[in-house]
PDB file of C-alpha atoms in Angstrom:
ATOM      1  CA  UNK A   1       2.275  -3.258   3.347  1.00 44.00           C
ATOM      2  CA  UNK A   2       5.792  -2.547   1.820  1.00 44.00           C
ATOM      3  CA  UNK A   3       4.789  -3.622  -1.720  1.00 55.00           C
ATOM      4  CA  UNK A   4       1.943  -2.959  -4.035  1.00 70.00           C
ATOM      5  CA  UNK A   5      -1.478  -4.287  -3.491  1.00 94.00           C
ATOM      6  CA  UNK A   6      -2.513  -5.722  -6.895  1.00 97.00           C
ATOM      7  CA  UNK A   7      -5.958  -6.395  -8.293  1.00 98.00           C
ATOM      8  CA  UNK A   8      -7.393  -7.757 -11.506  1.00 98.00           C
ATOM      9  CA  UNK A   9     -10.860  -6.616 -12.607  1.00 98.00           C
ATOM     10  CA  UNK A  10     -12.704  -8.739 -14.815  1.00 98.00           C
ATOM     11  CA  UNK A  11     -14.457  -6.573 -17.269  1.00 98.00           C
ATOM     12  CA  UNK A  12     -14.203  -8.237 -20.583  1.00 97.00           C
ATOM     13  CA  UNK A  13     -17.698  -9.907 -20.609  1.00 94.00           C
ATOM     14  CA  UNK A  14     -20.415  -9.585 -23.111  1.00 94.00           C
ATOM     15  CA  UNK A  15     -23.066  -8.658 -20.620  1.00 93.00           C
ATOM     16  CA  UNK A  16     -25.858 -10.421 -22.402  1.00 93.00           C
ATOM     17  CA  UNK A  17     -28.126 -10.217 -19.416  1.00 92.00           C
ATOM     18  CA  UNK A  18     -27.869  -6.378 -19.710  1.00 91.00           C
ATOM     19  CA  UNK A  19     -29.265  -5.975 -23.215  1.00 92.00           C
ATOM     20  CA  UNK A  20     -30.111  -3.648 -24.893  1.00 91.00           C
ATOM     21  CA  UNK A  21     -27.354  -1.621 -23.042  1.00 91.00           C
ATOM     22  CA  UNK A  22     -24.644  -3.927 -24.161  1.00 92.00           C
ATOM     23  CA  UNK A  23     -25.651  -4.150 -27.660  1.00 95.00           C
ATOM     24  CA  UNK A  24     -23.661  -0.665 -27.849  1.00 96.00           C
ATOM     25  CA  UNK A  25     -21.719  -0.437 -24.615  1.00 96.00           C
ATOM     26  CA  UNK A  26     -19.533  -2.763 -22.448  1.00 96.00           C
ATOM     27  CA  UNK A  27     -21.006  -4.322 -19.410  1.00 95.00           C
ATOM     28  CA  UNK A  28     -18.415  -2.445 -17.376  1.00 97.00           C
ATOM     29  CA  UNK A  29     -19.644   0.937 -18.023  1.00 97.00           C
ATOM     30  CA  UNK A  30     -23.268   0.247 -17.032  1.00 94.00           C
ATOM     31  CA  UNK A  31     -24.290   3.192 -14.671  1.00 93.00           C
ATOM     32  CA  UNK A  32     -25.091   2.178 -11.131  1.00 92.00           C
ATOM     33  CA  UNK A  33     -26.931   5.058  -9.612  1.00 89.00           C
ATOM     34  CA  UNK A  34     -25.195   7.200 -12.024  1.00 92.00           C
ATOM     35  CA  UNK A  35     -21.603   5.974 -11.624  1.00 95.00           C
ATOM     36  CA  UNK A  36     -20.327   3.473 -14.076  1.00 96.00           C
ATOM     37  CA  UNK A  37     -19.695  -0.141 -12.424  1.00 95.00           C
ATOM     38  CA  UNK A  38     -16.286  -0.146 -13.166  1.00 98.00           C
ATOM     39  CA  UNK A  39     -15.558   3.199 -11.427  1.00 98.00           C
ATOM     40  CA  UNK A  40     -17.274   1.778  -8.371  1.00 97.00           C
ATOM     41  CA  UNK A  41     -15.045  -1.093  -8.346  1.00 97.00           C
ATOM     42  CA  UNK A  42     -11.896   0.813  -8.901  1.00 98.00           C
ATOM     43  CA  UNK A  43     -12.849   3.437  -6.060  1.00 97.00           C
ATOM     44  CA  UNK A  44     -13.628   0.456  -3.746  1.00 97.00           C
ATOM     45  CA  UNK A  45     -10.379  -1.172  -4.492  1.00 97.00           C
ATOM     46  CA  UNK A  46      -8.451   2.033  -3.933  1.00 97.00           C
ATOM     47  CA  UNK A  47     -10.147   2.862  -0.639  1.00 96.00           C
ATOM     48  CA  UNK A  48      -9.177  -0.625   0.431  1.00 96.00           C
ATOM     49  CA  UNK A  49      -5.452   0.159  -0.369  1.00 96.00           C
ATOM     50  CA  UNK A  50      -5.003  -1.419  -3.685  1.00 97.00           C
ATOM     51  CA  UNK A  51      -2.684   0.691  -5.930  1.00 95.00           C
ATOM     52  CA  UNK A  52      -1.938  -1.517  -8.931  1.00 96.00           C
ATOM     53  CA  UNK A  53      -4.933  -2.491 -10.841  1.00 98.00           C
ATOM     54  CA  UNK A  54      -5.181  -4.366 -14.231  1.00 98.00           C
ATOM     55  CA  UNK A  55      -8.593  -4.402 -16.096  1.00 98.00           C
ATOM     56  CA  UNK A  56      -9.123  -6.979 -18.910  1.00 98.00           C
ATOM     57  CA  UNK A  57     -11.154  -5.792 -21.993  1.00 98.00           C
ATOM     58  CA  UNK A  58     -13.005  -7.325 -24.831  1.00 97.00           C
ATOM     59  CA  UNK A  59     -16.480  -6.272 -25.543  1.00 95.00           C
ATOM     60  CA  UNK A  60     -16.402  -2.600 -26.729  1.00 96.00           C
ATOM     61  CA  UNK A  61     -12.817  -2.714 -25.379  1.00 97.00           C
ATOM     62  CA  UNK A  62     -12.256   0.778 -26.878  1.00 98.00           C
ATOM     63  CA  UNK A  63     -14.780   2.336 -24.929  1.00 98.00           C
ATOM     64  CA  UNK A  64     -13.381   1.195 -21.679  1.00 98.00           C
ATOM     65  CA  UNK A  65      -9.844   2.240 -22.763  1.00 98.00           C
ATOM     66  CA  UNK A  66     -11.228   5.790 -23.586  1.00 98.00           C
ATOM     67  CA  UNK A  67     -12.778   5.981 -20.301  1.00 98.00           C
ATOM     68  CA  UNK A  68      -9.751   4.963 -18.187  1.00 98.00           C
ATOM     69  CA  UNK A  69      -7.814   7.367 -20.322  1.00 98.00           C
ATOM     70  CA  UNK A  70     -10.056  10.196 -19.465  1.00 98.00           C
ATOM     71  CA  UNK A  71     -10.069   9.361 -15.723  1.00 97.00           C
ATOM     72  CA  UNK A  72      -7.326   9.647 -13.167  1.00 97.00           C
ATOM     73  CA  UNK A  73      -8.027   7.562 -10.092  1.00 97.00           C
ATOM     74  CA  UNK A  74      -4.678   8.049  -8.545  1.00 96.00           C
ATOM     75  CA  UNK A  75      -3.661   4.522  -8.849  1.00 96.00           C
ATOM     76  CA  UNK A  76      -1.728   2.590 -11.504  1.00 96.00           C
ATOM     77  CA  UNK A  77      -4.127   1.024 -14.092  1.00 98.00           C
ATOM     78  CA  UNK A  78      -3.209  -1.339 -17.010  1.00 98.00           C
ATOM     79  CA  UNK A  79      -5.302  -2.973 -19.539  1.00 98.00           C
ATOM     80  CA  UNK A  80      -5.111  -6.649 -20.447  1.00 98.00           C
ATOM     81  CA  UNK A  81      -6.398  -6.623 -23.998  1.00 98.00           C
ATOM     82  CA  UNK A  82      -8.596  -9.728 -24.981  1.00 97.00           C
ATOM     83  CA  UNK A  83     -10.139  -7.963 -28.157  1.00 96.00           C
ATOM     84  CA  UNK A  84      -9.380 -10.713 -30.297  1.00 95.00           C
ATOM     85  CA  UNK A  85     -10.809 -13.608 -28.181  1.00 96.00           C
ATOM     86  CA  UNK A  86     -12.861 -13.453 -25.131  1.00 96.00           C
ATOM     87  CA  UNK A  87     -10.748 -15.957 -22.834  1.00 97.00           C
ATOM     88  CA  UNK A  88     -13.191 -16.427 -20.062  1.00 97.00           C
ATOM     89  CA  UNK A  89     -12.086 -16.085 -16.356  1.00 97.00           C
ATOM     90  CA  UNK A  90      -9.232 -18.549 -16.353  1.00 98.00           C
ATOM     91  CA  UNK A  91      -7.909 -17.723 -19.779  1.00 98.00           C
ATOM     92  CA  UNK A  92      -8.224 -13.998 -18.911  1.00 98.00           C
ATOM     93  CA  UNK A  93      -6.068 -14.605 -15.844  1.00 98.00           C
ATOM     94  CA  UNK A  94      -3.504 -16.575 -17.912  1.00 97.00           C
ATOM     95  CA  UNK A  95      -3.321 -13.904 -20.504  1.00 98.00           C
ATOM     96  CA  UNK A  96      -2.701 -11.101 -17.997  1.00 98.00           C
ATOM     97  CA  UNK A  97      -0.307 -13.114 -15.804  1.00 98.00           C
ATOM     98  CA  UNK A  98       2.912 -11.698 -17.167  1.00 96.00           C
ATOM     99  CA  UNK A  99       1.623  -8.171 -16.183  1.00 96.00           C
ATOM    100  CA  UNK A 100      -0.019  -9.468 -12.902  1.00 97.00           C
ATOM    101  CA  UNK A 101       2.905 -11.484 -11.466  1.00 97.00           C
ATOM    102  CA  UNK A 102       5.868  -9.322 -12.455  1.00 94.00           C
ATOM    103  CA  UNK A 103       6.491  -9.694  -8.799  1.00 93.00           C
ATOM    104  CA  UNK A 104       5.454 -12.539  -6.777  1.00 93.00           C
ATOM    105  CA  UNK A 105       2.825 -10.974  -4.588  1.00 95.00           C
ATOM    106  CA  UNK A 106      -0.655 -12.356  -4.733  1.00 97.00           C
ATOM    107  CA  UNK A 107      -3.383 -10.721  -6.799  1.00 98.00           C
ATOM    108  CA  UNK A 108      -7.011 -10.066  -5.893  1.00 98.00           C
ATOM    109  CA  UNK A 109      -9.470 -10.806  -8.759  1.00 98.00           C
ATOM    110  CA  UNK A 110     -12.697  -9.010  -8.564  1.00 98.00           C
ATOM    111  CA  UNK A 111     -15.694  -9.425 -10.966  1.00 97.00           C
ATOM    112  CA  UNK A 112     -16.698  -5.922 -12.649  1.00 97.00           C
ATOM    113  CA  UNK A 113     -20.385  -6.617 -11.904  1.00 95.00           C
ATOM    114  CA  UNK A 114     -19.936  -7.362  -8.116  1.00 96.00           C
ATOM    115  CA  UNK A 115     -20.676  -4.601  -5.420  1.00 95.00           C
ATOM    116  CA  UNK A 116     -20.053  -5.554  -1.694  1.00 95.00           C
ATOM    117  CA  UNK A 117     -18.836  -4.461   1.505  1.00 95.00           C
ATOM    118  CA  UNK A 118     -16.206  -6.953   1.745  1.00 96.00           C
ATOM    119  CA  UNK A 119     -13.051  -6.158   3.637  1.00 96.00           C
ATOM    120  CA  UNK A 120     -10.635  -6.840   0.843  1.00 97.00           C
ATOM    121  CA  UNK A 121      -7.588  -6.003   2.700  1.00 95.00           C
ATOM    122  CA  UNK A 122      -8.551  -8.683   5.379  1.00 95.00           C
ATOM    123  CA  UNK A 123      -9.043 -11.145   2.482  1.00 97.00           C
ATOM    124  CA  UNK A 124      -5.452 -10.504   1.306  1.00 97.00           C
ATOM    125  CA  UNK A 125      -4.062 -10.900   4.722  1.00 95.00           C
ATOM    126  CA  UNK A 126      -6.089 -14.105   5.231  1.00 95.00           C
ATOM    127  CA  UNK A 127      -4.800 -15.529   2.025  1.00 97.00           C
ATOM    128  CA  UNK A 128      -0.976 -14.434   2.941  1.00 95.00           C
ATOM    129  CA  UNK A 129      -1.154 -16.063   6.488  1.00 95.00           C
ATOM    130  CA  UNK A 130      -1.488 -19.597   4.655  1.00 95.00           C
ATOM    131  CA  UNK A 131       0.374 -21.386   1.720  1.00 94.00           C
ATOM    132  CA  UNK A 132      -2.687 -21.708  -0.339  1.00 97.00           C
ATOM    133  CA  UNK A 133      -2.775 -21.171  -3.965  1.00 97.00           C
ATOM    134  CA  UNK A 134      -6.040 -19.139  -3.920  1.00 98.00           C
ATOM    135  CA  UNK A 135      -8.475 -18.146  -1.457  1.00 98.00           C
ATOM    136  CA  UNK A 136     -12.071 -17.642  -2.464  1.00 98.00           C
ATOM    137  CA  UNK A 137     -14.339 -15.028  -0.511  1.00 98.00           C
ATOM    138  CA  UNK A 138     -17.652 -16.822   0.207  1.00 98.00           C
ATOM    139  CA  UNK A 139     -20.746 -16.275   2.273  1.00 96.00           C
ATOM    140  CA  UNK A 140     -23.771 -18.141   3.680  1.00 93.00           C
ATOM    141  CA  UNK A 141     -26.276 -16.143   1.361  1.00 92.00           C
ATOM    142  CA  UNK A 142     -28.974 -18.157  -0.809  1.00 92.00           C
ATOM    143  CA  UNK A 143     -27.544 -19.285  -4.027  1.00 93.00           C
ATOM    144  CA  UNK A 144     -28.495 -21.964  -6.455  1.00 95.00           C
ATOM    145  CA  UNK A 145     -24.997 -23.056  -6.966  1.00 96.00           C
ATOM    146  CA  UNK A 146     -22.573 -23.466  -3.845  1.00 98.00           C
ATOM    147  CA  UNK A 147     -19.031 -24.172  -3.183  1.00 98.00           C
ATOM    148  CA  UNK A 148     -18.354 -27.136  -0.682  1.00 98.00           C
ATOM    149  CA  UNK A 149     -15.521 -26.526   1.873  1.00 98.00           C
ATOM    150  CA  UNK A 150     -14.011 -29.158   4.088  1.00 97.00           C
ATOM    151  CA  UNK A 151     -13.736 -28.884   7.940  1.00 96.00           C
ATOM    152  CA  UNK A 152     -10.383 -26.933   7.383  1.00 96.00           C
ATOM    153  CA  UNK A 153     -11.876 -24.510   5.097  1.00 97.00           C
ATOM    154  CA  UNK A 154     -10.429 -25.947   1.959  1.00 97.00           C
ATOM    155  CA  UNK A 155     -12.410 -26.124  -1.408  1.00 98.00           C
ATOM    156  CA  UNK A 156     -13.672 -29.645  -1.965  1.00 98.00           C
ATOM    157  CA  UNK A 157     -16.342 -29.499  -4.523  1.00 98.00           C
ATOM    158  CA  UNK A 158     -19.505 -27.821  -6.040  1.00 98.00           C
ATOM    159  CA  UNK A 159     -23.172 -28.384  -5.713  1.00 98.00           C
ATOM    160  CA  UNK A 160     -25.762 -27.104  -8.203  1.00 97.00           C
ATOM    161  CA  UNK A 161     -28.845 -27.193  -5.755  1.00 97.00           C
ATOM    162  CA  UNK A 162     -31.297 -26.937  -8.741  1.00 97.00           C
ATOM    163  CA  UNK A 163     -30.029 -30.183 -10.564  1.00 97.00           C
ATOM    164  CA  UNK A 164     -28.276 -31.923  -7.704  1.00 96.00           C
ATOM    165  CA  UNK A 165     -25.086 -32.259  -9.596  1.00 97.00           C
ATOM    166  CA  UNK A 166     -21.895 -32.270  -7.649  1.00 98.00           C
ATOM    167  CA  UNK A 167     -18.341 -31.594  -9.093  1.00 97.00           C
ATOM    168  CA  UNK A 168     -15.625 -32.505  -9.504  1.00 96.00           C
ATOM    169  CA  UNK A 169     -16.475 -35.994 -10.917  1.00 93.00           C
ATOM    170  CA  UNK A 170     -16.982 -38.521  -8.063  1.00 94.00           C
ATOM    171  CA  UNK A 171     -17.174 -36.111  -5.453  1.00 96.00           C
ATOM    172  CA  UNK A 172     -19.889 -36.331  -2.677  1.00 96.00           C
ATOM    173  CA  UNK A 173     -19.896 -34.495   0.508  1.00 96.00           C
ATOM    174  CA  UNK A 174     -19.336 -35.743   4.040  1.00 95.00           C
ATOM    175  CA  UNK A 175     -20.820 -34.722   7.241  1.00 94.00           C
ATOM    176  CA  UNK A 176     -18.443 -31.990   8.447  1.00 95.00           C
ATOM    177  CA  UNK A 177     -18.470 -30.078   4.925  1.00 97.00           C
ATOM    178  CA  UNK A 178     -20.323 -26.753   4.600  1.00 97.00           C
ATOM    179  CA  UNK A 179     -22.030 -25.191   1.416  1.00 97.00           C
ATOM    180  CA  UNK A 180     -20.762 -21.730   0.732  1.00 98.00           C
ATOM    181  CA  UNK A 181     -21.828 -19.140  -1.957  1.00 97.00           C
ATOM    182  CA  UNK A 182     -18.933 -17.708  -4.031  1.00 98.00           C
ATOM    183  CA  UNK A 183     -18.736 -13.972  -4.162  1.00 97.00           C
ATOM    184  CA  UNK A 184     -16.837 -13.421  -7.348  1.00 97.00           C
ATOM    185  CA  UNK A 185     -13.878 -12.295  -5.518  1.00 98.00           C
ATOM    186  CA  UNK A 186     -10.683 -14.236  -4.901  1.00 98.00           C
ATOM    187  CA  UNK A 187      -7.032 -14.029  -4.281  1.00 98.00           C
ATOM    188  CA  UNK A 188      -4.375 -15.980  -6.486  1.00 98.00           C
ATOM    189  CA  UNK A 189      -0.768 -16.352  -6.027  1.00 97.00           C
ATOM    190  CA  UNK A 190       1.606 -17.083  -8.886  1.00 97.00           C
ATOM    191  CA  UNK A 191       1.689 -20.932  -7.992  1.00 96.00           C
ATOM    192  CA  UNK A 192      -2.018 -20.946  -9.551  1.00 97.00           C
ATOM    193  CA  UNK A 193      -0.759 -19.720 -12.826  1.00 97.00           C
ATOM    194  CA  UNK A 194       2.123 -21.978 -12.701  1.00 97.00           C
ATOM    195  CA  UNK A 195      -0.151 -24.997 -12.072  1.00 97.00           C
ATOM    196  CA  UNK A 196      -2.265 -23.714 -15.086  1.00 98.00           C
ATOM    197  CA  UNK A 197       0.642 -23.912 -17.441  1.00 97.00           C
ATOM    198  CA  UNK A 198       1.822 -27.098 -15.970  1.00 97.00           C
ATOM    199  CA  UNK A 199      -1.256 -28.981 -16.487  1.00 97.00           C
ATOM    200  CA  UNK A 200      -1.934 -27.662 -19.987  1.00 97.00           C
ATOM    201  CA  UNK A 201      -4.842 -25.131 -19.264  1.00 97.00           C
ATOM    202  CA  UNK A 202      -4.799 -22.791 -22.175  1.00 92.00           C
ATOM    203  CA  UNK A 203      -6.968 -20.243 -23.994  1.00 93.00           C
ATOM    204  CA  UNK A 204     -10.668 -20.139 -23.012  1.00 97.00           C
ATOM    205  CA  UNK A 205     -11.613 -21.688 -19.515  1.00 98.00           C
ATOM    206  CA  UNK A 206     -13.743 -20.485 -16.524  1.00 97.00           C
ATOM    207  CA  UNK A 207     -11.324 -20.294 -13.539  1.00 98.00           C
ATOM    208  CA  UNK A 208     -13.816 -22.308 -11.511  1.00 98.00           C
ATOM    209  CA  UNK A 209     -13.337 -25.379 -13.831  1.00 97.00           C
ATOM    210  CA  UNK A 210      -9.613 -25.138 -12.968  1.00 98.00           C
ATOM    211  CA  UNK A 211     -10.204 -24.797  -9.237  1.00 98.00           C
ATOM    212  CA  UNK A 212     -12.765 -27.887  -9.055  1.00 98.00           C
ATOM    213  CA  UNK A 213     -10.482 -30.152 -11.176  1.00 96.00           C
ATOM    214  CA  UNK A 214      -7.164 -29.175  -9.165  1.00 97.00           C
ATOM    215  CA  UNK A 215      -8.554 -28.754  -5.587  1.00 97.00           C
ATOM    216  CA  UNK A 216      -7.737 -32.281  -4.580  1.00 95.00           C
ATOM    217  CA  UNK A 217      -4.059 -31.627  -4.933  1.00 95.00           C
ATOM    218  CA  UNK A 218      -3.741 -27.753  -5.014  1.00 96.00           C
ATOM    219  CA  UNK A 219      -4.634 -26.042  -1.706  1.00 96.00           C
ATOM    220  CA  UNK A 220      -7.546 -23.578  -2.344  1.00 98.00           C
ATOM    221  CA  UNK A 221      -9.262 -21.905   0.474  1.00 98.00           C
ATOM    222  CA  UNK A 222     -12.738 -20.670   1.130  1.00 98.00           C
ATOM    223  CA  UNK A 223     -12.742 -17.592   3.421  1.00 97.00           C
ATOM    224  CA  UNK A 224     -16.171 -17.138   4.726  1.00 96.00           C
ATOM    225  CA  UNK A 225     -17.733 -13.610   5.694  1.00 96.00           C
ATOM    226  CA  UNK A 226     -20.452 -14.211   7.968  1.00 93.00           C
ATOM    227  CA  UNK A 227     -21.451 -10.306   7.511  1.00 93.00           C
ATOM    228  CA  UNK A 228     -20.936  -9.919   3.880  1.00 95.00           C
ATOM    229  CA  UNK A 229     -23.483  -7.722   1.885  1.00 94.00           C
ATOM    230  CA  UNK A 230     -23.037  -8.395  -1.823  1.00 94.00           C
ATOM    231  CA  UNK A 231     -25.113  -7.864  -5.162  1.00 93.00           C
ATOM    232  CA  UNK A 232     -24.420  -8.953  -8.477  1.00 91.00           C
ATOM    233  CA  UNK A 233     -25.431  -6.090 -10.476  1.00 88.00           C
ATOM    234  CA  UNK A 234     -25.058  -7.990 -13.886  1.00 85.00           C
ATOM    235  CA  UNK A 235     -28.621  -8.798 -13.748  1.00 84.00           C
ATOM    236  CA  UNK A 236     -31.395  -6.269 -14.558  1.00 83.00           C
ATOM    237  CA  UNK A 237     -33.397  -7.103 -11.630  1.00 86.00           C
ATOM    238  CA  UNK A 238     -30.494  -6.504  -9.233  1.00 86.00           C
ATOM    239  CA  UNK A 239     -29.219  -3.599 -11.130  1.00 84.00           C
ATOM    240  CA  UNK A 240     -32.534  -1.977 -10.363  1.00 84.00           C
ATOM    241  CA  UNK A 241     -32.005  -2.848  -6.520  1.00 89.00           C
ATOM    242  CA  UNK A 242     -28.531  -1.543  -6.513  1.00 88.00           C
ATOM    243  CA  UNK A 243     -29.710   1.993  -5.578  1.00 81.00           C
ATOM    244  CA  UNK A 244     -30.990   0.920  -2.240  1.00 86.00           C
ATOM    245  CA  UNK A 245     -28.188  -1.425  -1.612  1.00 88.00           C
ATOM    246  CA  UNK A 246     -25.562   1.422  -2.064  1.00 87.00           C
ATOM    247  CA  UNK A 247     -27.610   3.718   0.113  1.00 84.00           C
ATOM    248  CA  UNK A 248     -27.532   0.720   2.859  1.00 85.00           C
ATOM    249  CA  UNK A 249     -23.735   0.783   2.631  1.00 81.00           C
ATOM    250  CA  UNK A 250     -23.546   4.584   2.526  1.00 69.00           C
ATOM    251  CA  UNK A 251     -21.742   4.450  -0.832  1.00 56.00           C
TER     252      UNK A 251
END
């Protein structure tokens, strides 16, 4: 790589599932086996070759700013401040786009509450080998909500297995489609942000709403990992299991 590997960590959320901790602290600083969640994600990104990291903040933003100011991880770290208004995952990307896309290379987006053994460098390379606007890391793990990919690996829709609902409106899967679980890790290129602006997406919106409403005309890929081990530590029960999960990954 001759250019920076850029990443955007989504760390602005309220962490309502992690009360009472999040009544006085940001979710991103929840200790996982003694190390704050945010630090684990930063170190993982650094280990995979990412050297330009932006972190968005809202809930107890000053605590995250102070924490990052007090630690030197040997990579460039910047803050995208959403203190005034929590913008959700899509709005957060749009708000940070000026920083993230100063140069046209793609950006890896990583939820702060996801721990995994994903090969993030390989995900970036997979994205760059196509002309897709975004590439979503998926796996075949159990999940009550699944993305639906067509035979070419392009995002076609979404399925709520509990309610039976499909999105976007009017979508129904056909025979050669596969259901995959989204990991909370994805790569976006500048054309994603250009499309958001062109189609009037603004302020507060989940990025998955954007992906599902635009996937018929914008090439969005699903990159499936058959070996992915992943845990969402934004829930108390999985936070309790994270210790064993980390040991199994030798982290």
